Coordinates of C-alpha atoms in Angstrom, one line a residue:
X34 CA 15.7 31.4 -18.2
X35 CA 12.2 31.0 -16.8
X36 CA 10.3 34.1 -15.7
X37 CA 9.5 32.4 -12.4
X38 CA 11.3 29.7 -10.5
X39 CA 9.4 27.9 -7.7
X40 CA 9.3 24.6 -5.9
X41 CA 5.7 23.5 -6.9
X42 CA 3.4 24.6 -9.6
X43 CA -0.3 23.9 -8.8
X44 CA -2.6 23.7 -11.8
X45 CA -6.2 24.2 -10.9
X46 CA -8.0 26.3 -8.4
X47 CA -10.7 24.0 -7.0
X48 CA -10.9 22.2 -3.7
X49 CA -7.7 20.1 -4.4
X50 CA -5.6 23.0 -5.8
X51 CA -6.6 25.6 -3.2
X52 CA -6.1 23.2 -0.3
X53 CA -2.7 22.2 -1.7
X54 CA -1.7 25.9 -1.9
X55 CA -2.7 26.6 1.7
X56 CA -0.9 23.5 3.0
X57 CA 2.3 24.3 1.1
X58 CA 2.2 27.8 2.4
X59 CA 1.8 26.5 5.9
X60 CA 4.7 24.2 5.4
X61 CA 7.0 26.9 4.0
X62 CA 7.1 25.6 0.5
X63 CA 7.3 28.1 -2.4
X64 CA 4.7 27.6 -5.0
X65 CA 2.5 29.1 -7.7
X66 CA -1.2 28.3 -8.3
X67 CA -2.7 28.9 -11.7
X68 CA -6.3 28.4 -12.9
X69 CA -7.6 28.9 -16.4
X70 CA -11.0 29.9 -14.9
X71 CA -11.6 33.6 -14.1
X72 CA -12.9 32.8 -10.6
X73 CA -13.8 29.9 -8.3
X74 CA -16.5 27.5 -9.3
X75 CA -20.0 28.7 -10.2
X76 CA -21.3 25.2 -10.2
X77 CA -23.5 24.2 -7.2
X78 CA -22.0 20.8 -6.8
X79 CA -20.3 19.2 -3.9
X80 CA -21.5 20.3 -0.5
X81 CA -21.0 17.7 2.3
X82 CA -17.7 18.2 4.2
X83 CA -16.8 15.2 6.4
X84 CA -14.9 15.1 9.6
X85 CA -11.5 14.3 8.1
X86 CA -11.9 17.3 5.8
X87 CA -12.9 19.6 8.6
X88 CA -9.8 18.6 10.5
X89 CA -7.7 19.8 7.5
X90 CA -9.7 23.0 7.2
X91 CA -9.3 23.6 10.9
X92 CA -5.5 23.3 10.5
X93 CA -5.7 25.9 7.7
X94 CA -7.7 28.4 9.8
X95 CA -11.0 28.3 7.9
X96 CA -13.1 25.8 9.7
X97 CA -14.9 28.3 11.9
X98 CA -15.8 30.3 8.8
X99 CA -17.1 27.2 7.1
X100 CA -19.2 26.2 10.1
X101 CA -20.6 29.7 10.4
X102 CA -21.6 29.9 6.8
X103 CA -22.7 26.3 6.4
X104 CA -25.8 24.5 7.3
X105 CA -26.6 24.5 11.1
X106 CA -26.2 21.0 12.5
X107 CA -29.9 20.8 13.5
X108 CA -30.9 21.3 9.9
X109 CA -28.8 18.4 8.4
X110 CA -29.7 15.6 10.8
X111 CA -31.7 13.5 8.3
X112 CA -32.3 12.6 4.7
X113 CA -35.9 11.9 3.7
X114 CA -38.1 10.5 1.0
X115 CA -41.3 12.1 -0.2
X116 CA -44.0 11.4 -2.8
X117 CA -43.1 14.4 -4.9
X118 CA -43.2 17.9 -3.4
X119 CA -46.5 19.6 -4.3
X120 CA -49.6 18.7 -6.2
X121 CA -53.4 18.8 -6.3
X122 CA -54.0 16.0 -3.7
X123 CA -53.0 15.6 0.0
X124 CA -50.6 12.7 -0.7
X125 CA -48.3 14.9 -2.8
X126 CA -45.3 15.7 -0.7
X127 CA -46.1 13.0 1.9
X128 CA -43.0 11.8 3.7
X129 CA -42.5 8.0 3.7
X130 CA -38.9 7.6 4.7
X131 CA -36.4 9.2 7.1
X132 CA -32.8 8.2 7.9
X133 CA -30.1 9.8 10.2
X134 CA -27.3 11.3 8.1
X135 CA -23.7 12.1 8.8
X136 CA -23.7 11.8 12.5
X137 CA -27.2 13.2 12.9
X138 CA -26.0 16.8 13.2
X139 CA -23.6 16.1 16.0
X140 CA -26.0 13.9 18.0
X141 CA -24.3 10.6 17.2
X142 CA -21.9 9.5 20.0
X143 CA -19.9 7.4 17.6
X144 CA -19.2 10.4 15.4
X145 CA -18.4 12.7 18.3
X146 CA -15.9 10.1 19.6
X147 CA -14.1 10.0 16.3
X148 CA -13.0 13.5 15.9
X149 CA -13.0 17.0 17.5
X150 CA -14.6 18.3 14.3
X151 CA -18.2 17.6 13.2
X152 CA -19.5 17.1 9.7
X153 CA -21.0 20.1 8.0
X154 CA -22.5 21.2 4.7
X155 CA -21.4 24.1 2.5
X156 CA -21.8 24.1 -1.3
X157 CA -18.7 24.4 -3.3
X158 CA -19.8 27.7 -4.7
X159 CA -19.7 29.1 -1.1
X160 CA -16.7 27.1 0.0
X161 CA -14.2 27.8 -2.7
X162 CA -14.2 31.6 -2.2
X163 CA -13.4 31.0 1.5
X164 CA -10.5 28.8 0.5
X165 CA -9.3 31.2 -2.2
X166 CA -9.3 34.1 0.3
X167 CA -7.2 32.2 2.7
X168 CA -4.8 30.9 0.0
X169 CA -4.3 34.5 -1.2
X170 CA -3.6 35.6 2.4
X171 CA -1.0 32.9 2.9
X172 CA 0.7 33.3 -0.5
X173 CA 0.1 36.9 -1.8
X174 CA 0.4 37.2 -5.5
X175 CA 0.9 33.4 -6.0
X176 CA -2.7 32.4 -6.5
X177 CA -3.5 33.4 -10.0
X178 CA -6.9 32.9 -11.6
X179 CA -7.4 33.4 -15.4
X180 CA -3.9 32.1 -15.8
X181 CA -3.9 29.1 -18.0
X182 CA -1.3 26.3 -18.4
X183 CA -0.9 26.0 -22.1
X184 CA 2.2 23.7 -22.3
X185 CA 4.6 21.8 -20.1
X186 CA 7.6 19.5 -20.4
X187 CA 9.4 17.6 -17.6
X188 CA 12.9 16.3 -17.2
X189 CA 14.9 14.7 -14.4
X190 CA 15.1 18.0 -12.5
X191 CA 11.7 19.4 -12.8
X192 CA 8.9 20.8 -15.0
X193 CA 9.0 23.7 -17.4
X194 CA 5.6 25.2 -18.0
X195 CA 4.1 27.9 -20.2
X196 CA 1.3 29.9 -18.6
X197 CA -1.0 32.4 -20.4
X198 CA -2.3 35.4 -18.5
X199 CA -5.7 35.6 -20.1
X200 CA -6.3 39.1 -18.9
X201 CA -3.3 40.6 -20.6
X202 CA -2.6 38.0 -23.3
X203 CA 1.0 37.6 -22.1
X204 CA 2.6 34.2 -21.7
X205 CA 5.4 33.5 -19.3
X206 CA 7.6 30.6 -18.3
X207 CA 7.6 28.8 -15.0
X208 CA 10.2 26.4 -13.8
X209 CA 9.1 24.1 -10.9
X210 CA 10.5 21.0 -9.3
X211 CA 7.1 19.4 -9.1
X212 CA 3.7 20.0 -10.8
X213 CA 0.3 19.2 -9.1
X214 CA -2.4 18.5 -11.6
X215 CA -5.6 19.7 -9.9
X216 CA -7.3 20.6 -13.1
X217 CA -10.1 18.0 -13.2
X218 CA -8.2 16.0 -15.8
X219 CA -8.8 18.7 -18.5
X220 CA -5.2 19.2 -19.5
X221 CA -2.3 17.7 -17.7
X222 CA -3.4 14.0 -17.4
X223 CA -4.5 13.9 -21.0
X224 CA -1.1 15.3 -22.2
X225 CA 0.6 12.6 -20.2
X226 CA -1.6 9.8 -21.7
X227 CA -3.1 8.9 -18.3
X228 CA -6.3 6.9 -18.7
X229 CA -9.4 7.1 -16.6
X230 CA -10.7 3.6 -16.0
X231 CA -14.1 2.6 -14.7
X232 CA -17.9 2.9 -15.3
X233 CA -19.1 5.8 -17.5
X234 CA -22.4 7.4 -18.6
X235 CA -24.6 5.3 -16.2
X236 CA -27.3 8.0 -16.2
X237 CA -27.7 11.6 -17.4
X238 CA -28.6 14.4 -14.9
X239 CA -29.7 18.0 -15.4
X240 CA -29.0 20.1 -12.3
X241 CA -31.0 23.3 -11.8
X242 CA -29.7 26.0 -9.4
X243 CA -32.6 28.2 -8.6
X244 CA -34.0 30.7 -6.1
X245 CA -37.5 30.2 -4.8
X246 CA -39.5 30.2 -1.6
X247 CA -40.3 26.5 -1.1
X248 CA -41.1 26.7 2.6
X249 CA -44.8 25.9 2.1
X250 CA -43.9 22.4 0.8
X251 CA -40.3 21.6 2.1
X252 CA -41.6 21.6 5.7
X253 CA -39.2 19.4 7.7
X254 CA -36.5 21.7 9.1
X255 CA -34.2 18.9 10.2
X256 CA -33.9 17.4 6.7
X257 CA -31.0 18.2 4.4
X258 CA -31.5 16.1 1.2
X259 CA -35.0 15.4 -0.1
X260 CA -35.4 12.4 -2.4
X261 CA -38.5 12.7 -4.5
X262 CA -39.9 9.6 -6.3
X263 CA -42.5 11.2 -8.6
X264 CA -45.7 9.1 -9.1
X265 CA -47.2 11.6 -11.5
X266 CA -44.3 11.3 -13.9
X267 CA -42.7 8.0 -13.1
X268 CA -39.4 9.8 -12.6
X269 CA -37.4 11.1 -9.7
X270 CA -35.8 14.3 -8.4
X271 CA -33.5 15.3 -5.6
X272 CA -33.6 18.6 -3.7
X273 CA -30.8 20.2 -1.7
X274 CA -30.9 23.6 0.0
X275 CA -28.1 26.0 -1.0
X276 CA -28.5 28.8 1.6
X277 CA -26.8 31.1 1.7
X278 CA -28.2 33.0 4.7
X279 CA -31.1 30.7 5.7
X280 CA -31.2 26.9 5.6
X281 CA -33.8 24.2 5.8
X282 CA -37.3 25.1 4.5
X283 CA -36.4 28.8 4.5
X284 CA -33.4 28.4 2.2
X285 CA -33.3 31.1 -0.4
X286 CA -31.6 28.9 -3.0
X287 CA -32.0 25.3 -4.0
X288 CA -30.5 22.7 -6.3
X289 CA -32.8 20.2 -8.0
X290 CA -31.4 17.2 -9.9
X291 CA -33.5 15.7 -12.6
X292 CA -32.8 12.3 -14.2
X293 CA -32.9 11.8 -18.0
X294 CA -32.4 8.7 -20.2
X295 CA -29.1 8.9 -22.2
X296 CA -31.0 9.2 -25.4
X297 CA -33.6 11.7 -24.2
X298 CA -33.1 15.0 -26.1
X299 CA -35.3 16.9 -23.5
X300 CA -32.4 17.1 -21.1
X301 CA -30.4 19.2 -23.6
X302 CA -33.0 22.0 -24.0
X303 CA -33.1 24.6 -21.2
X304 CA -36.7 25.5 -21.7
X305 CA -37.7 21.8 -21.6
X306 CA -35.6 21.2 -18.4
X307 CA -37.4 24.2 -16.7
X308 CA -40.8 22.8 -17.8
X309 CA -39.8 19.4 -16.4
X310 CA -38.6 21.0 -13.2
X311 CA -42.0 22.6 -12.7
X312 CA -43.8 19.4 -13.5
X313 CA -41.5 17.4 -11.1
X314 CA -42.1 19.8 -8.2
X315 CA -45.8 20.3 -9.0
X316 CA -45.3 24.0 -9.1
X317 CA -46.5 25.2 -12.6
X318 CA -46.9 28.8 -11.7
X319 CA -44.9 29.4 -8.5
X320 CA -42.3 32.2 -8.8
X321 CA -38.8 30.9 -9.2
X322 CA -35.5 32.2 -10.7
X323 CA -33.2 29.8 -12.5
X324 CA -29.5 30.7 -12.1
X325 CA -27.8 27.9 -13.9
X326 CA -28.6 24.6 -15.6
X327 CA -25.7 22.1 -15.8
X328 CA -25.7 18.6 -17.3
X329 CA -23.5 15.7 -16.3
X330 CA -23.4 12.0 -16.4
X331 CA -22.9 9.5 -13.5
X332 CA -19.5 7.9 -13.7
X333 CA -17.0 6.3 -11.4
X334 CA -13.5 6.4 -12.8
X335 CA -10.0 6.3 -11.4
X336 CA -6.7 7.3 -13.1
X337 CA -4.5 4.4 -14.1
X338 CA -1.7 6.2 -12.3
X339 CA -1.5 9.1 -9.9
X340 CA 2.1 10.0 -10.6
X341 CA 4.1 10.5 -13.8
X342 CA 7.7 11.6 -13.1
X343 CA 7.5 15.1 -11.5
X344 CA 3.7 15.3 -12.0
X345 CA 1.1 14.3 -9.4
X346 CA -2.6 14.0 -10.0
X347 CA -5.1 15.1 -7.3
X348 CA -8.9 15.4 -7.0
X349 CA -11.0 15.0 -10.1
X350 CA -7.9 14.7 -12.2
X351 CA -7.2 11.4 -10.4
X352 CA -10.8 10.1 -9.6
X353 CA -14.3 11.1 -10.4
X354 CA -17.3 10.0 -8.3
X355 CA -21.1 10.1 -8.4
X356 CA -22.2 12.6 -5.9
X357 CA -24.0 10.0 -3.7
X358 CA -22.2 9.9 -0.4
X359 CA -20.4 13.2 -1.0
X360 CA -17.0 11.6 -1.2
X361 CA -15.5 13.4 -4.2
X362 CA -14.6 16.9 -2.9
X363 CA -13.6 15.4 0.4
X364 CA -11.2 13.0 -1.3
X365 CA -9.7 15.8 -3.3
X366 CA -8.9 17.8 -0.1
X367 CA -7.5 14.7 1.5
X368 CA -5.3 14.0 -1.5
X369 CA -3.7 17.3 -0.9
X370 CA -3.2 16.6 2.8
X371 CA -1.5 13.3 2.0
X372 CA 0.9 14.8 -0.6
X373 CA 1.8 18.2 0.8
X374 CA 3.8 17.1 3.9
X375 CA 5.7 14.6 1.7
X376 CA 6.7 17.3 -0.8
X377 CA 7.7 19.6 2.1
X378 CA 9.8 16.8 3.7
X379 CA 11.7 16.2 0.4
X380 CA 12.1 19.9 -0.5
X381 CA 13.4 20.8 3.0
X382 CA 15.9 17.9 2.8
X383 CA 14.3 15.8 5.6
X384 CA 13.3 13.0 3.3
X385 CA 14.4 11.2 0.1
X386 CA 12.6 11.0 -3.2
X387 CA 11.2 7.5 -2.4
X388 CA 8.8 9.2 0.1
X389 CA 6.9 10.6 -2.9
X390 CA 6.4 7.2 -4.3
X391 CA 4.1 6.5 -1.4
X392 CA 1.4 8.9 -2.6
X393 CA -0.1 6.6 -5.2
X394 CA -0.2 3.4 -3.1
X395 CA -1.8 5.2 -0.3
X396 CA -4.4 7.4 -2.1
X397 CA -5.3 5.2 -5.1
X398 CA -6.8 2.3 -3.1
X399 CA -8.7 4.7 -0.9
X400 CA -10.2 6.7 -3.7
X401 CA -11.0 3.6 -5.8
X402 CA -13.0 2.3 -2.8
X403 CA -14.7 5.7 -2.6
X404 CA -15.6 5.5 -6.2
X405 CA -17.0 2.0 -5.8
X406 CA -19.0 3.0 -2.8
X407 CA -20.4 6.1 -4.6
X408 CA -21.6 3.9 -7.4
X409 CA -23.2 1.4 -5.0
X410 CA -25.0 4.3 -3.2
X411 CA -26.4 5.6 -6.5
X412 CA -27.6 2.2 -7.5
X413 CA -29.3 1.6 -4.2
X414 CA -31.4 4.7 -4.8
X415 CA -32.7 3.0 -7.9
X416 CA -33.6 -0.1 -5.9
X417 CA -35.4 2.1 -3.4
X418 CA -37.5 3.8 -6.1
X419 CA -38.3 0.4 -7.6
X420 CA -39.3 -1.0 -4.2
X421 CA -41.7 1.9 -3.8
X422 CA -43.4 0.9 -7.0
X423 CA -42.5 3.9 -9.2
X424 CA -42.1 2.8 -12.8
X425 CA -41.3 5.2 -15.7
X426 CA -43.6 3.4 -18.1
X427 CA -46.6 3.2 -15.8
X428 CA -49.4 5.7 -15.8
X429 CA -49.8 8.1 -12.8
X430 CA -52.8 6.3 -11.4
X431 CA -50.8 3.0 -11.2
X432 CA -47.8 4.6 -9.6
X433 CA -50.0 6.4 -7.0
X434 CA -51.8 3.2 -6.2
X435 CA -48.5 1.4 -5.6
X436 CA -47.1 4.2 -3.5
X437 CA -50.2 4.6 -1.3
X438 CA -49.7 1.1 -0.2
X439 CA -46.8 2.5 1.9
X440 CA -49.2 4.2 4.3
X441 CA -52.5 2.5 3.7
X442 CA -52.3 0.5 6.9
X443 CA -54.0 -2.5 5.2
X444 CA -52.8 -6.0 6.1
X445 CA -52.2 -6.9 2.5
X446 CA -49.8 -3.9 2.1
X447 CA -47.8 -4.5 5.2
X448 CA -45.0 -6.6 3.5
X449 CA -44.7 -4.0 0.7
X450 CA -44.3 -1.2 3.2
X451 CA -41.7 -3.2 5.2
X452 CA -39.7 -3.9 2.0
X453 CA -39.5 -0.1 1.2
X454 CA -38.5 0.6 4.8
X455 CA -35.7 -2.0 4.5
X456 CA -34.6 -0.4 1.2
X457 CA -34.4 3.0 2.9
X458 CA -32.6 1.6 5.9
X459 CA -30.0 0.1 3.6
X460 CA -29.2 3.6 2.5
X461 CA -27.3 4.0 5.7
X462 CA -24.6 2.6 3.5
X463 CA -24.5 6.1 2.1
X464 CA -25.5 8.4 5.0
X465 CA -23.7 6.5 7.7
X466 CA -20.5 5.2 5.9
X467 CA -18.4 6.4 8.8
X468 CA -15.5 4.0 8.2
X469 CA -15.3 4.9 4.5
X470 CA -15.1 8.6 5.3
X471 CA -12.9 8.5 8.4
X472 CA -11.5 5.1 9.1
X473 CA -9.6 4.5 5.8
X474 CA -6.1 3.2 6.3
X475 CA -2.8 3.4 4.4
X476 CA -0.3 0.7 3.4
X477 CA 3.1 1.9 1.9
X478 CA 6.7 2.4 2.7
X479 CA 5.7 5.4 4.8
X480 CA 4.0 3.0 7.2
X481 CA 6.0 0.5 9.3
X482 CA 3.9 -2.5 10.3
X483 CA 4.2 -3.7 13.9
X484 CA 3.1 -7.3 13.3
X485 CA -0.4 -6.8 14.8
X486 CA -3.3 -8.1 12.8
X487 CA -5.9 -5.8 11.3
X488 CA -8.7 -5.4 13.8
X489 CA -11.9 -7.3 12.9
X490 CA -14.8 -5.1 11.9
X491 CA -18.3 -6.4 11.7
X492 CA -19.3 -3.6 9.3
X493 CA -16.4 -2.1 7.4
X494 CA -18.6 0.5 5.8
X495 CA -20.6 2.0 8.7
X496 CA -18.5 1.2 11.7
X497 CA -15.3 3.2 12.4
X498 CA -13.2 1.6 15.2
X499 CA -10.4 3.8 16.5
X500 CA -7.0 2.3 17.1
X501 CA -3.4 3.4 16.9
X502 CA -2.2 0.6 14.7
X503 CA 0.3 1.7 12.0
X504 CA -1.5 2.9 8.9
X505 CA -4.6 3.9 10.8
X506 CA -5.8 7.5 11.4
X507 CA -4.8 9.0 14.7
X508 CA -7.6 8.2 17.2
X509 CA -9.3 11.1 18.9
X510 CA -9.0 11.6 22.6
X511 CA -9.5 14.5 24.9
X512 CA -6.4 15.2 27.1
X513 CA -5.7 17.6 29.9
X514 CA -2.7 19.8 30.7
X515 CA -1.4 20.6 34.2
X516 CA -3.9 23.5 34.5
X517 CA -6.9 21.2 33.7
X518 CA -7.4 22.7 30.3
X519 CA -8.8 20.2 27.8
X520 CA -7.3 19.7 24.3
X521 CA -7.7 17.0 21.7
X522 CA -4.8 14.8 20.8
X523 CA -5.4 16.0 17.2
X524 CA -4.1 19.4 18.1
X525 CA -0.6 18.1 19.1
X526 CA 1.0 17.5 15.7
X527 CA 2.6 20.6 14.3
X528 CA 2.8 21.4 10.6
X529 CA 5.3 19.2 8.8
X530 CA 6.5 17.5 11.9
X531 CA 6.3 14.0 13.3
X532 CA 4.9 13.5 16.8
X533 CA 6.1 10.7 19.1
X534 CA 3.4 10.0 21.7
X535 CA 5.0 8.0 24.5
X536 CA 3.3 6.2 27.4
X537 CA 3.5 7.4 30.9
X538 CA 6.7 5.5 31.6
X539 CA 8.2 6.5 28.2
X540 CA 11.0 8.7 29.5
X541 CA 13.6 6.9 27.3
X542 CA 11.5 7.8 24.3
X543 CA 11.5 11.5 25.3
X544 CA 15.3 11.5 25.6
X545 CA 15.6 9.8 22.2
X546 CA 13.3 12.2 20.5
X547 CA 15.2 15.2 22.0
X548 CA 18.5 13.7 20.6
X549 CA 17.0 13.2 17.1
X550 CA 15.0 16.4 16.8
X551 CA 18.0 18.3 15.4
X552 CA 18.1 15.8 12.5
X553 CA 14.4 15.2 11.8
X554 CA 11.3 17.3 12.3
X555 CA 10.2 15.6 15.4
X556 CA 8.3 16.5 18.6
X557 CA 7.5 14.3 21.6
X558 CA 4.9 14.2 24.4
X559 CA 4.2 11.7 27.2
X560 CA 0.6 10.9 27.8
X561 CA -0.8 8.8 30.6
X562 CA -3.8 8.2 32.8
X563 CA -2.1 9.3 36.0
X564 CA 1.3 10.7 34.9
X565 CA 2.7 12.4 31.8
X566 CA 3.1 15.7 30.1
X567 CA -0.6 15.4 29.4
X568 CA -3.2 13.4 31.3
X569 CA -5.7 11.0 29.8
X570 CA -8.5 11.6 32.2
X571 CA -11.0 9.3 30.5
X572 CA -8.4 6.7 29.5
X573 CA -9.5 7.1 25.9
X574 CA -6.0 7.4 24.5
X575 CA -4.9 4.5 26.7
X576 CA -7.7 2.4 25.3
X577 CA -6.8 3.0 21.7
X578 CA -3.0 3.3 21.7
X579 CA -2.3 -0.4 21.6
X580 CA 0.8 -0.4 23.9
X581 CA 1.6 -0.3 27.6
X582 CA 3.1 2.4 29.8
X583 CA 6.6 2.0 28.2
X584 CA 5.5 2.0 24.5
X585 CA 5.1 4.8 22.0
X586 CA 3.4 5.6 18.7
X587 CA 4.8 7.8 15.9
X588 CA 2.3 10.1 14.2
X589 CA 2.9 11.4 10.7
X590 CA 2.3 15.1 9.9
X591 CA -1.0 14.1 8.2
X592 CA -2.2 12.5 11.5
X593 CA -1.8 8.9 10.4
X594 CA 0.1 6.4 12.6
X595 CA 3.5 5.7 11.1
X596 CA 5.0 3.3 13.6
X597 CA 4.4 1.7 17.0
X598 CA 6.7 0.2 19.6
X599 CA 5.7 -1.8 22.7
X600 CA 8.8 -0.8 24.7
X601 CA 12.2 0.8 24.4
X602 CA 15.2 -1.5 24.2
X603 CA 17.5 1.1 22.6
X604 CA 15.1 4.0 22.1
X605 CA 17.4 6.3 20.1
X606 CA 18.4 3.5 17.6
X607 CA 14.8 2.2 17.3
X608 CA 13.4 5.7 16.6
X609 CA 16.2 6.7 14.2
X610 CA 15.8 3.5 12.2
X611 CA 12.0 4.1 12.0
X612 CA 12.5 7.6 10.8
X613 CA 15.1 6.6 8.2
X614 CA 12.8 4.0 6.8
X615 CA 9.7 6.2 6.8
X616 CA 11.4 9.1 5.1
X617 CA 13.1 7.2 2.3
X618 CA 16.7 7.5 3.4

């Protein structure tokens, strides 16, 4: 007999695992989370949290904490390019490029129209403790760090795992119906023979996490990420503030990324990396404290499968991205949001096993696209540095001569300066990839097409176009109740429940939903411009819903559109058939 019997075993305590734990708790699913690590991540890696992720964190009750501890919106409006940071001449640290980033700190009307949540920035070393605290609160005693999965087998009914308590040295057996591999691919996927496919070892990076007062040189308070081509070395560096109490130029901590060739042994020596850091920043004697040096390579890989029997892969176990664009951690959290409600529906008896087969066809194409976009973003930075004239083999005088052409004002340098400005403008493919972050869509048996064509999009990377077509994310709209109180349509779906949003004349849909609510987890609301349970004062929902006053859309628990009907012919039969199909019965 196992020592512990549970519905779901979550292996790994990073962004994917902790989010899965919180979501499962919210959905009433028994589970155990184990992580071989003694605590949450000490690595200052992922930091940008996009709107979709913040919606999930708002559901889990931690968004306000994340916003409060994260970068103030006015200090993450831009990314910028500089000729190094500091040095003996005035041109060191000169800014030569600026681009709006991630909704411009809440100023972008397009981003504000997409979601009730705004983008923010909080490094993973600050985020994961917040998530762990909430996960502990929701599942006391079931979030266990320093507990390592050492072996597992699966059969037709579930998974049997051996877990080592590294504090006591005692091993115990866990029996679970499903296992979620959120372990970064270190254990579970390898044992199952799952292959990671894609580009590897494209560049070597040394990341230095340090404390220092850089306010004399990092002067622009509205800039989050600083890209530093280095004329004096021919290399490049990237600087990101880490807070924790102050941000912008006054940030107490920073992360600096340094690039190394794959065969360069300097990147393996801590003392040499610190020396290279000081050279790159032009601060040979300035006081700084190095907390951690990590080394990693740029890769973009995706697992050949996201499911193996009773085991599902999430986060870095399923896909690994370059950091450019900040898509990796967000995708991990969104993996959990896609899968958790499906597991709950099956475990609670509302859905059949086929619903779980929709996880891979929905998430794999989205994350594969994320990986490709991250690689393209990384490569475009190389193009920008080359356009500016920085060459690793050139002497500093040559590099400076080329770079000064950007601001010389001379007629013969005008085309060179324009070319660099165009290269930087193209980086909006990273800092304004709104449709990649928010507008991704799903195609699977958990989405019922309505025969309407995919809307045309003149820029499928940058331009998110809200619509309530099946497979698309629930479009944002501000509604009003009878007391004139404003609420977003995103607040209407309840945990683990479908929501039918009927038009103002959709009374038959309301009756049908009431009849079926005892069989399926289903709520209903009528929304209209002049009449309904909720009013649409700006006609925003009416504009996006894609049906008339007698139609309806069915929203999944993860806020994706599952089904849409233009009118009710036999509302109860139509809705029942849709739910049976969606839930795998």
